[in-house]
Amino acid sequence: MSPEESSAHPNPHRFQKRGFSYEQAIKYFFASNAGLTIVILAMIIIFLLKEGLGFFPGYQRELEVYRVAGLEFVDISRKNLTAHEQLSSVLNRAYYAEINGQSFRQMRRSQEASALFNSYTDQTGATRDLVLNNSRAAGDPNSEMLAALNANFETQKAKALSSLPPTPHLTAQERTSLIESIRARAIESTEDPPLVTTLAGEFAAAQQKFAEPLQGMRATIDAFAAAGADLSSLVSDMTATVTATKEKIQGADILEKDRKTLLAAAASARDPVEREKLISEAKASLADKPDIEGPIQTLLEHRPDCVRLHTALKETSGGILNQLPITLTQPEAARLLKVARNTWPLFIADLEKTPAAINAWKHDAPVPLTSAISSFLTGKDWVTGGEWQDFYGILPLAAGSLMISIVALSLAIPTSIGAAIYINQYASNWEQSIVKPVIEFIQAIPSVVLGFIGILVLGTVLRDISLLDSLHWVPGFPLTERLNIFTAGCLLALMSIPTIFSLAEDALNNVPSAYAEASEALGASRVQTTFRVVVPAAFSGILAAVLLGFGRVIGETMVVLLVAGNRIKIPDFSAGLGTFFQPCHTLTGIIAQELGEVPMGSVHYRALFVVGILLFAVVLTINATAHRFVNKMKH
Amino acid sequence: MQTAIQIQNVSFAYGSKQVLHDVSMDIPARQITAFIGPSGCGKSTLLRCFNRINDRIPGAHLTAGSILVHDIDINRRDIDLQELRRRIGMVFQKYNPFAKSIYENVAFSLRVEGRTKRSELDGVVENALRNAALWDEVKDRLHASAFGLSGGQQQRLCIARAIANQPDILLMDEPCAALDPLATLKIEELLMELKKQYTIIIVTHNMGQATRCSDKTAFMYLGKLIEYGPTMQLFENPQNPQTEAYVTGTFG
Ligand SMILES: Nc1ncnc2c1ncn2[C@@H]1O[C@H](COP(=O)(O)OP(=O)(O)O)[C@@H](O)[C@H]1O
Ligand SMILES: [Mg+2]
């Protein structure tokens, strides 16, 4: 046998491997599946980064335009103007809170009477219209039909009268007389029942009576509000100028972009004729550099005016504080007044600094990329699609997500860990066999259904509860917003309970029973054993459970979109615990809500991707930390 | 001689599974009594009846008879289980210190009793560790985790933990089963010391250990007590042919 032959057909030895085996095929099949998930994950990350990272240069350009066109200059004044308006509004709210608080009884009586009457008209309105329209119909009113309609109306009326809302502030007698007057009402009458009118009158009278001693305050507030008028009109003037400049620059930017696209197409075009055509088109669309120096100079001519008006506003505002009452009798009014008093020095200090800022402002100062990044990460405004200027500051969204998580976790942690401890340590077998599946069943409820329940049931019930007089002391009650941080937090708590419960229960279960046995053999009671031995031993596992619950809460979208109230604003923390009853928007919600509507490739579109990347990073970090805890527990 | 535990016609079942049948014996105070017998014959079950730790297992119950510790029936309704267990320490087959420091492991039984005075605890911990012949090895790292110790040390820590509160009786369920011969030897030496203060009952698979350490030995088989007597007599002159077969190794 020649050497070549032997190498081509080597002599099989006893343990010769024979080709591609069935087992190897199976192995490769599973390996390729695992590999595929990794490849897909990598592709997702690359896609996110590719779409997202373009955001920062784009945003940088927007901020540059914001400066060059002078919008930034106007905003220096506008910021103070807004603060001024907010302060006036707080003072006004304090004023009305004082009056309405004092005339609270009359207000409620009037509201309840109208609510009762409205409930009646809502229920019977449609049938009433039918009757009226048909009896008015010219010619031959079909008497049979009319009778039927009338009968229908009567049944509707009876039904409505038997399901009227409660009126806790009306006496039984008043209620009866009101219902009687409604019952006796002529069908075509359009007047309110006498009691409704009377009570409205009483309320107005009470308001007037309580407003009497507050006349000084009213005048002060009005004077303060009026003090901003001049600055306000100057700002509107300047606004018109800078908006025009901005539009010009943006138009030029678009042309420039088109030109670049044409040139790129020309560079890759093979046919020379085609290329020539593209290049000439590009040349034609070459924009004139818009004149920005001219408008800016006009704008800067307002500088002295601006400074003067600010100084005047500061002067007036400084005196206002002393003319306001020291405090008010109603808690809500007193709180608002205190808020105004506390923010006053800040407002004055801002006004004080403004002239220097106005004089120092330069339209040609460069905008570095870092300022785009920091304006994204620390920006207090998320404003999009507005006429003035878009800002992509993530703080309002992050604050919303965080506040909701705080509510959700502070409800879910005690509940689910308590349940896990009970089920694991004390529950009998049948209790376990009921509670565990029930808690896990919560997970099966689609989040959109939960959101639905949240709006219809939780939001409404909570608002109704908040109207109870006996709960007036609760911060934030009565609720002004039906959908708020708290409602969203409650539902997310419900959603995260199964996660935290199951994982915490697993962690407790993984504690060797030898620990508990040793503890009891040493004379510890069941409770001591649970809390001194079992729970500490499971601690890192429980922490991991909480973290994964947090990850679930932060990443949840549907419920917050439906229930959080979607107001893009950093919550007003001056309301104390009442802050939790304000609406908010979230990192997840904003993506879900806006991504469908933004033009692809725009700065706004990319901003949403960056939010997504951020969210991804946060959840990834949380999960990684949780896994570290789990591994720690396994020793 | 004083009797520490009297076992009178005890039958015991896990649910419907009868495990002990009519066991009767008297266990003397301040001596070492060994339980021997093939796996699954009920040695651990019997031992675990003495501090009623079997109560933890759902369905486990005494079906007949009674157990008297210092002349008190421990299955009476008005028994304070925690007090009973304070009087009867237990050491398990697999060493199981808590995920706490060495110090806190030993102090555990006092803490759960509500005794938290630092000076008292310090004394008790030192004393228990000395009695468990562990003090010299751990005195510099009392507040380090118990998991840093070797297996033998961890088991001695468990012994220290069990005797910290000065019980009268010490139950040991195959305390050396998870240890190497050297660590086993150390524990056996320790037993000879502890015997002076405690009534010790030890379950063992190791007949050498029974002959070396115990004063009396009980041989169990299939949930029944086959033979019980002074260790020397049981090994050298067994009365029952089953015992003889077991101790000579021709069993089965
Ligand atoms: N928790 C339990 N539930 C049910 N049966 C058990 C339980 N523990 C032990 N047994 C049974 O009781 C019998 C005696 O067990 P055990 O006392 O552990 O024997 P030994 O310690 O002598 O090896 C064995 O048949 C065992 O299967
Ligand atoms: Mg055993």
Short mmCIF file of N, CA, C and O in Angstrom, two decimals, chain A residues 107-207:
data_model
loop_
_atom_site.label_atom_id
_atom_site.label_comp_id
_atom_site.label_asym_id
_atom_site.label_seq_id
_atom_site.Cartn_x
_atom_site.Cartn_y
_atom_site.Cartn_z
N MET A 107 -70.74 75.39 49.55
CA MET A 107 -70.25 74.88 48.27
C MET A 107 -70.73 73.44 48.07
O MET A 107 -71.27 73.09 47.03
N ARG A 108 -70.53 72.65 49.09
CA ARG A 108 -70.93 71.25 48.97
C ARG A 108 -72.43 71.10 48.77
O ARG A 108 -72.89 70.30 47.96
N ARG A 109 -73.18 71.90 49.53
CA ARG A 109 -74.64 71.80 49.41
C ARG A 109 -75.05 72.14 47.98
O ARG A 109 -75.83 71.41 47.35
N SER A 110 -74.46 73.20 47.46
CA SER A 110 -74.82 73.59 46.11
C SER A 110 -74.38 72.52 45.10
O SER A 110 -75.14 72.11 44.23
N GLN A 111 -73.15 72.02 45.28
CA GLN A 111 -72.64 70.99 44.36
C GLN A 111 -73.51 69.75 44.40
O GLN A 111 -73.84 69.16 43.36
N GLU A 112 -73.88 69.35 45.63
CA GLU A 112 -74.65 68.11 45.74
C GLU A 112 -76.02 68.25 45.12
O GLU A 112 -76.50 67.34 44.44
N ALA A 113 -76.65 69.39 45.34
CA ALA A 113 -77.97 69.60 44.77
C ALA A 113 -77.88 69.57 43.24
O ALA A 113 -78.66 68.89 42.57
N SER A 114 -76.87 70.26 42.68
CA SER A 114 -76.77 70.24 41.21
C SER A 114 -76.40 68.85 40.73
O SER A 114 -76.88 68.42 39.68
N ALA A 115 -75.55 68.15 41.48
CA ALA A 115 -75.17 66.81 41.06
C ALA A 115 -76.39 65.92 40.99
O ALA A 115 -76.57 65.14 40.05
N LEU A 116 -77.26 66.07 41.98
CA LEU A 116 -78.47 65.23 41.99
C LEU A 116 -79.34 65.57 40.78
O LEU A 116 -79.79 64.69 40.05
N PHE A 117 -79.51 66.85 40.54
CA PHE A 117 -80.35 67.26 39.43
C PHE A 117 -79.72 66.83 38.10
O PHE A 117 -80.40 66.32 37.20
N ASN A 118 -78.39 66.99 38.00
CA ASN A 118 -77.71 66.60 36.76
C ASN A 118 -77.85 65.11 36.51
O ASN A 118 -78.01 64.67 35.38
N SER A 119 -77.74 64.34 37.59
CA SER A 119 -77.87 62.90 37.41
C SER A 119 -79.24 62.58 36.82
O SER A 119 -79.38 61.74 35.93
N TYR A 120 -80.26 63.31 37.30
CA TYR A 120 -81.61 63.09 36.77
C TYR A 120 -81.69 63.48 35.29
O TYR A 120 -82.15 62.70 34.46
N THR A 121 -81.16 64.66 34.96
CA THR A 121 -81.28 65.10 33.56
C THR A 121 -80.45 64.22 32.64
O THR A 121 -80.85 63.94 31.52
N ASP A 122 -79.28 63.76 33.14
CA ASP A 122 -78.47 62.87 32.30
C ASP A 122 -79.23 61.61 31.95
O ASP A 122 -79.16 61.11 30.83
N GLN A 123 -79.96 61.10 32.92
CA GLN A 123 -80.62 59.81 32.69
C GLN A 123 -81.88 59.95 31.86
O GLN A 123 -82.26 59.03 31.14
N THR A 124 -82.53 61.09 31.99
CA THR A 124 -83.81 61.21 31.30
C THR A 124 -83.73 62.08 30.05
O THR A 124 -84.69 62.15 29.29
N GLY A 125 -82.57 62.74 29.86
CA GLY A 125 -82.47 63.74 28.80
C GLY A 125 -82.89 63.22 27.44
O GLY A 125 -83.68 63.87 26.73
N ALA A 126 -82.38 62.06 27.08
CA ALA A 126 -82.62 61.55 25.72
C ALA A 126 -84.11 61.30 25.48
O ALA A 126 -84.67 61.75 24.46
N THR A 127 -84.76 60.64 26.40
CA THR A 127 -86.19 60.36 26.21
C THR A 127 -87.01 61.63 26.24
O THR A 127 -87.98 61.79 25.50
N ARG A 128 -86.57 62.57 27.08
CA ARG A 128 -87.29 63.86 27.17
C ARG A 128 -87.23 64.55 25.81
O ARG A 128 -88.25 65.02 25.30
N ASP A 129 -86.05 64.58 25.20
CA ASP A 129 -85.92 65.21 23.89
C ASP A 129 -86.83 64.55 22.87
O ASP A 129 -87.47 65.22 22.06
N LEU A 130 -86.90 63.23 22.92
CA LEU A 130 -87.75 62.50 21.99
C LEU A 130 -89.19 62.96 22.11
O LEU A 130 -89.86 63.28 21.11
N VAL A 131 -89.67 63.01 23.36
CA VAL A 131 -91.05 63.41 23.59
C VAL A 131 -91.28 64.82 23.05
O VAL A 131 -92.21 65.07 22.28
N LEU A 132 -90.35 65.74 23.43
CA LEU A 132 -90.55 67.14 23.04
C LEU A 132 -90.51 67.30 21.53
O LEU A 132 -91.38 67.95 20.95
N ASN A 133 -89.53 66.69 20.90
CA ASN A 133 -89.40 66.83 19.44
C ASN A 133 -90.64 66.32 18.74
O ASN A 133 -91.12 66.92 17.78
N ASN A 134 -91.17 65.20 19.20
CA ASN A 134 -92.31 64.60 18.51
C ASN A 134 -93.60 65.35 18.75
O ASN A 134 -94.43 65.47 17.86
N SER A 135 -93.75 65.89 19.97
CA SER A 135 -95.00 66.62 20.20
C SER A 135 -94.98 67.96 19.47
O SER A 135 -96.00 68.51 19.12
N ARG A 136 -93.76 68.45 19.20
CA ARG A 136 -93.65 69.71 18.48
C ARG A 136 -93.79 69.51 16.97
O ARG A 136 -94.03 70.44 16.22
N ALA A 137 -93.58 68.25 16.55
CA ALA A 137 -93.62 68.00 15.11
C ALA A 137 -94.93 68.50 14.52
O ALA A 137 -96.00 68.20 15.03
N ALA A 138 -94.82 69.24 13.44
CA ALA A 138 -95.99 69.86 12.85
C ALA A 138 -96.93 68.80 12.26
O ALA A 138 -96.54 67.64 12.11
N GLY A 139 -98.16 69.21 11.92
CA GLY A 139 -99.10 68.29 11.28
C GLY A 139 -99.77 67.38 12.29
O GLY A 139 -100.33 67.84 13.30
N ASP A 140 -99.67 66.08 12.02
CA ASP A 140 -100.43 65.16 12.87
C ASP A 140 -99.51 64.42 13.83
O ASP A 140 -98.87 63.46 13.44
N PRO A 141 -99.40 64.90 15.03
CA PRO A 141 -98.63 64.13 16.00
C PRO A 141 -99.32 62.79 16.23
O PRO A 141 -100.50 62.75 16.57
N ASN A 142 -98.60 61.74 15.95
CA ASN A 142 -99.13 60.39 16.12
C ASN A 142 -99.42 60.15 17.59
O ASN A 142 -98.50 59.97 18.39
N SER A 143 -100.67 60.16 17.94
CA SER A 143 -101.00 60.17 19.37
C SER A 143 -100.57 58.86 20.03
O SER A 143 -100.13 58.85 21.18
N GLU A 144 -100.67 57.76 19.26
CA GLU A 144 -100.29 56.46 19.84
C GLU A 144 -98.81 56.47 20.21
O GLU A 144 -98.41 56.11 21.31
N MET A 145 -98.02 56.94 19.23
CA MET A 145 -96.58 56.96 19.46
C MET A 145 -96.25 57.90 20.60
O MET A 145 -95.43 57.60 21.47
N LEU A 146 -96.94 59.04 20.61
CA LEU A 146 -96.68 60.03 21.64
C LEU A 146 -96.96 59.44 23.03
O LEU A 146 -96.17 59.62 23.98
N ALA A 147 -98.05 58.69 23.09
CA ALA A 147 -98.39 58.07 24.38
C ALA A 147 -97.29 57.11 24.80
O ALA A 147 -96.86 57.07 25.96
N ALA A 148 -96.83 56.32 23.80
CA ALA A 148 -95.77 55.36 24.11
C ALA A 148 -94.52 56.08 24.60
O ALA A 148 -93.90 55.70 25.61
N LEU A 149 -94.19 57.17 23.91
CA LEU A 149 -92.99 57.92 24.30
C LEU A 149 -93.16 58.49 25.70
O LEU A 149 -92.25 58.44 26.53
N ASN A 150 -94.35 59.00 25.96
CA ASN A 150 -94.61 59.57 27.27
C ASN A 150 -94.46 58.52 28.37
O ASN A 150 -93.85 58.78 29.41
N ALA A 151 -95.02 57.36 28.07
CA ALA A 151 -94.93 56.28 29.07
C ALA A 151 -93.46 55.93 29.30
O ALA A 151 -93.01 55.76 30.45
N ASN A 152 -92.74 55.87 28.20
CA ASN A 152 -91.31 55.56 28.29
C ASN A 152 -90.60 56.58 29.17
O ASN A 152 -89.82 56.25 30.06
N PHE A 153 -90.94 57.85 28.92
CA PHE A 153 -90.32 58.92 29.69
C PHE A 153 -90.64 58.75 31.17
O PHE A 153 -89.76 58.89 32.04
N GLU A 154 -91.90 58.38 31.46
CA GLU A 154 -92.29 58.23 32.85
C GLU A 154 -91.48 57.11 33.53
O GLU A 154 -91.02 57.26 34.66
N THR A 155 -91.30 56.00 32.80
CA THR A 155 -90.51 54.91 33.43
C THR A 155 -89.06 55.36 33.64
O THR A 155 -88.48 55.13 34.69
N GLN A 156 -88.52 56.03 32.63
CA GLN A 156 -87.15 56.53 32.76
C GLN A 156 -87.04 57.43 33.98
O GLN A 156 -86.10 57.36 34.77
N LYS A 157 -88.04 58.27 34.11
CA LYS A 157 -88.04 59.25 35.18
C LYS A 157 -88.07 58.53 36.53
O LYS A 157 -87.28 58.83 37.44
N ALA A 158 -88.96 57.54 36.63
CA ALA A 158 -89.06 56.80 37.88
C ALA A 158 -87.74 56.12 38.20
O ALA A 158 -87.25 56.13 39.34
N LYS A 159 -87.15 55.55 37.13
CA LYS A 159 -85.88 54.85 37.34
C LYS A 159 -84.81 55.83 37.81
O LYS A 159 -84.08 55.58 38.78
N ALA A 160 -84.76 56.97 37.14
CA ALA A 160 -83.74 57.96 37.49
C ALA A 160 -83.94 58.45 38.93
O ALA A 160 -82.99 58.61 39.69
N LEU A 161 -85.20 58.65 39.29
CA LEU A 161 -85.47 59.18 40.63
C LEU A 161 -85.15 58.15 41.72
O LEU A 161 -84.97 58.52 42.88
N SER A 162 -85.09 56.89 41.33
CA SER A 162 -84.78 55.89 42.36
C SER A 162 -83.27 55.64 42.46
O SER A 162 -82.82 54.93 43.33
N SER A 163 -82.49 56.20 41.56
CA SER A 163 -81.03 55.97 41.65
C SER A 163 -80.29 57.28 41.63
O SER A 163 -79.52 57.56 40.74
N LEU A 164 -80.57 58.12 42.62
CA LEU A 164 -79.92 59.43 42.68
C LEU A 164 -78.70 59.37 43.59
O LEU A 164 -78.66 58.58 44.53
N PRO A 165 -77.71 60.21 43.29
CA PRO A 165 -76.50 60.19 44.13
C PRO A 165 -76.78 60.68 45.55
O PRO A 165 -77.76 61.40 45.76
N PRO A 166 -75.94 60.30 46.50
CA PRO A 166 -76.15 60.72 47.89
C PRO A 166 -75.91 62.22 48.06
O PRO A 166 -75.15 62.82 47.31
N THR A 167 -76.57 62.79 49.04
CA THR A 167 -76.40 64.22 49.31
C THR A 167 -76.17 64.42 50.81
O THR A 167 -77.06 64.87 51.51
N PRO A 168 -74.98 64.06 51.28
CA PRO A 168 -74.75 64.07 52.74
C PRO A 168 -74.89 65.45 53.38
O PRO A 168 -75.10 65.53 54.59
N HIS A 169 -74.76 66.51 52.60
CA HIS A 169 -74.82 67.83 53.24
C HIS A 169 -76.21 68.46 53.17
O HIS A 169 -76.40 69.58 53.64
N LEU A 170 -77.14 67.78 52.57
CA LEU A 170 -78.51 68.30 52.54
C LEU A 170 -79.31 67.60 53.64
O LEU A 170 -79.06 66.44 53.94
N THR A 171 -80.26 68.32 54.23
CA THR A 171 -81.11 67.65 55.21
C THR A 171 -82.05 66.72 54.45
O THR A 171 -82.28 66.89 53.25
N ALA A 172 -82.60 65.76 55.19
CA ALA A 172 -83.52 64.80 54.57
C ALA A 172 -84.70 65.55 53.95
O ALA A 172 -85.16 65.22 52.86
N GLN A 173 -85.12 66.56 54.66
CA GLN A 173 -86.26 67.34 54.19
C GLN A 173 -85.94 68.03 52.87
O GLN A 173 -86.70 67.98 51.91
N GLU A 174 -84.75 68.64 52.83
CA GLU A 174 -84.36 69.33 51.61
C GLU A 174 -84.28 68.36 50.45
O GLU A 174 -84.73 68.67 49.33
N ARG A 175 -83.73 67.19 50.73
CA ARG A 175 -83.61 66.21 49.67
C ARG A 175 -84.98 65.82 49.14
O ARG A 175 -85.21 65.79 47.93
N THR A 176 -85.88 65.53 50.07
CA THR A 176 -87.23 65.14 49.64
C THR A 176 -87.86 66.25 48.82
O THR A 176 -88.44 65.99 47.75
N SER A 177 -87.74 67.46 49.29
CA SER A 177 -88.42 68.55 48.58
C SER A 177 -87.80 68.72 47.20
O SER A 177 -88.49 68.98 46.22
N LEU A 178 -86.47 68.53 47.12
CA LEU A 178 -85.81 68.64 45.81
C LEU A 178 -86.33 67.57 44.87
O LEU A 178 -86.69 67.84 43.72
N ILE A 179 -86.39 66.33 45.40
CA ILE A 179 -86.85 65.23 44.55
C ILE A 179 -88.29 65.47 44.13
O ILE A 179 -88.67 65.27 42.97
N GLU A 180 -89.10 65.97 45.07
CA GLU A 180 -90.51 66.25 44.75
C GLU A 180 -90.60 67.31 43.66
O GLU A 180 -91.38 67.18 42.72
N SER A 181 -89.78 68.35 43.78
CA SER A 181 -89.86 69.41 42.77
C SER A 181 -89.43 68.88 41.41
O SER A 181 -89.95 69.29 40.37
N ILE A 182 -88.51 67.93 41.41
CA ILE A 182 -88.12 67.33 40.12
C ILE A 182 -89.26 66.48 39.59
O ILE A 182 -89.60 66.52 38.39
N ARG A 183 -89.87 65.73 40.49
CA ARG A 183 -90.97 64.86 40.06
C ARG A 183 -92.11 65.70 39.46
O ARG A 183 -92.71 65.34 38.45
N ALA A 184 -92.35 66.83 40.09
CA ALA A 184 -93.50 67.66 39.68
C ALA A 184 -93.19 68.54 38.48
O ALA A 184 -94.05 69.24 37.97
N ARG A 185 -91.96 68.54 38.07
CA ARG A 185 -91.51 69.40 36.99
C ARG A 185 -92.26 69.14 35.69
O ARG A 185 -92.48 67.99 35.31
N ALA A 186 -92.61 70.23 35.00
CA ALA A 186 -93.22 70.04 33.69
C ALA A 186 -92.13 69.55 32.74
O ALA A 186 -90.96 69.94 32.87
N ILE A 187 -92.54 68.72 31.80
CA ILE A 187 -91.53 68.09 30.95
C ILE A 187 -90.76 69.12 30.12
O ILE A 187 -89.56 68.96 29.87
N GLU A 188 -91.46 70.22 29.73
CA GLU A 188 -90.76 71.16 28.86
C GLU A 188 -90.00 72.23 29.63
O GLU A 188 -89.33 73.08 29.05
N SER A 189 -90.05 72.16 30.95
CA SER A 189 -89.38 73.19 31.74
C SER A 189 -87.87 73.14 31.54
O SER A 189 -87.27 72.08 31.45
N THR A 190 -87.27 74.34 31.45
CA THR A 190 -85.82 74.36 31.30
C THR A 190 -85.14 74.99 32.52
O THR A 190 -83.93 75.14 32.55
N GLU A 191 -85.96 75.38 33.48
CA GLU A 191 -85.37 76.03 34.64
C GLU A 191 -84.85 75.01 35.64
O GLU A 191 -85.34 73.89 35.73
N ASP A 192 -83.87 75.46 36.40
CA ASP A 192 -83.37 74.59 37.47
C ASP A 192 -84.41 74.54 38.58
O ASP A 192 -85.16 75.49 38.78
N PRO A 193 -84.42 73.43 39.33
CA PRO A 193 -85.33 73.37 40.48
C PRO A 193 -84.99 74.50 41.46
O PRO A 193 -83.83 74.91 41.55
N PRO A 194 -86.00 74.99 42.19
CA PRO A 194 -85.77 76.15 43.06
C PRO A 194 -84.63 75.91 44.05
O PRO A 194 -83.81 76.81 44.27
N LEU A 195 -84.55 74.74 44.62
CA LEU A 195 -83.52 74.52 45.65
C LEU A 195 -82.13 74.68 45.06
O LEU A 195 -81.23 75.26 45.68
N VAL A 196 -81.95 74.18 43.82
CA VAL A 196 -80.65 74.29 43.18
C VAL A 196 -80.27 75.76 43.04
O VAL A 196 -79.16 76.18 43.36
N THR A 197 -81.24 76.56 42.58
CA THR A 197 -80.98 77.98 42.41
C THR A 197 -80.68 78.63 43.76
O THR A 197 -79.73 79.41 43.90
N THR A 198 -81.51 78.30 44.75
CA THR A 198 -81.31 78.91 46.06
C THR A 198 -79.92 78.61 46.59
O THR A 198 -79.21 79.49 47.08
N LEU A 199 -79.55 77.32 46.53
CA LEU A 199 -78.27 76.93 47.11
C LEU A 199 -77.12 77.58 46.35
O LEU A 199 -76.13 78.00 46.96
N ALA A 200 -77.25 77.68 45.01
CA ALA A 200 -76.21 78.35 44.24
C ALA A 200 -76.10 79.79 44.71
O ALA A 200 -75.00 80.33 44.89
N GLY A 201 -77.27 80.40 44.96
CA GLY A 201 -77.28 81.77 45.45
C GLY A 201 -76.60 81.86 46.82
O GLY A 201 -75.77 82.74 47.05
N GLU A 202 -76.94 80.93 47.69
CA GLU A 202 -76.35 80.94 49.02
C GLU A 202 -74.84 80.82 48.94
O GLU A 202 -74.09 81.50 49.67
N PHE A 203 -74.41 79.95 48.03
CA PHE A 203 -72.96 79.74 47.87
C PHE A 203 -72.30 81.03 47.41
O PHE A 203 -71.29 81.47 47.98
N ALA A 204 -72.91 81.65 46.38
CA ALA A 204 -72.33 82.90 45.86
C ALA A 204 -72.29 83.94 46.97
O ALA A 204 -71.28 84.65 47.15
N ALA A 205 -73.35 84.01 47.77
CA ALA A 205 -73.42 84.99 48.86
C ALA A 205 -72.30 84.73 49.87
O ALA A 205 -71.61 85.65 50.33
N ALA A 206 -72.15 83.43 50.20
CA ALA A 206 -71.12 83.08 51.18
C ALA A 206 -69.75 83.48 50.64
O ALA A 206 -68.92 84.05 51.36
N GLN A 207 -69.54 83.17 49.36
CA GLN A 207 -68.24 83.52 48.76
C GLN A 207 -67.99 85.01 48.88
O GLN A 207 -66.92 85.46 49.27
#
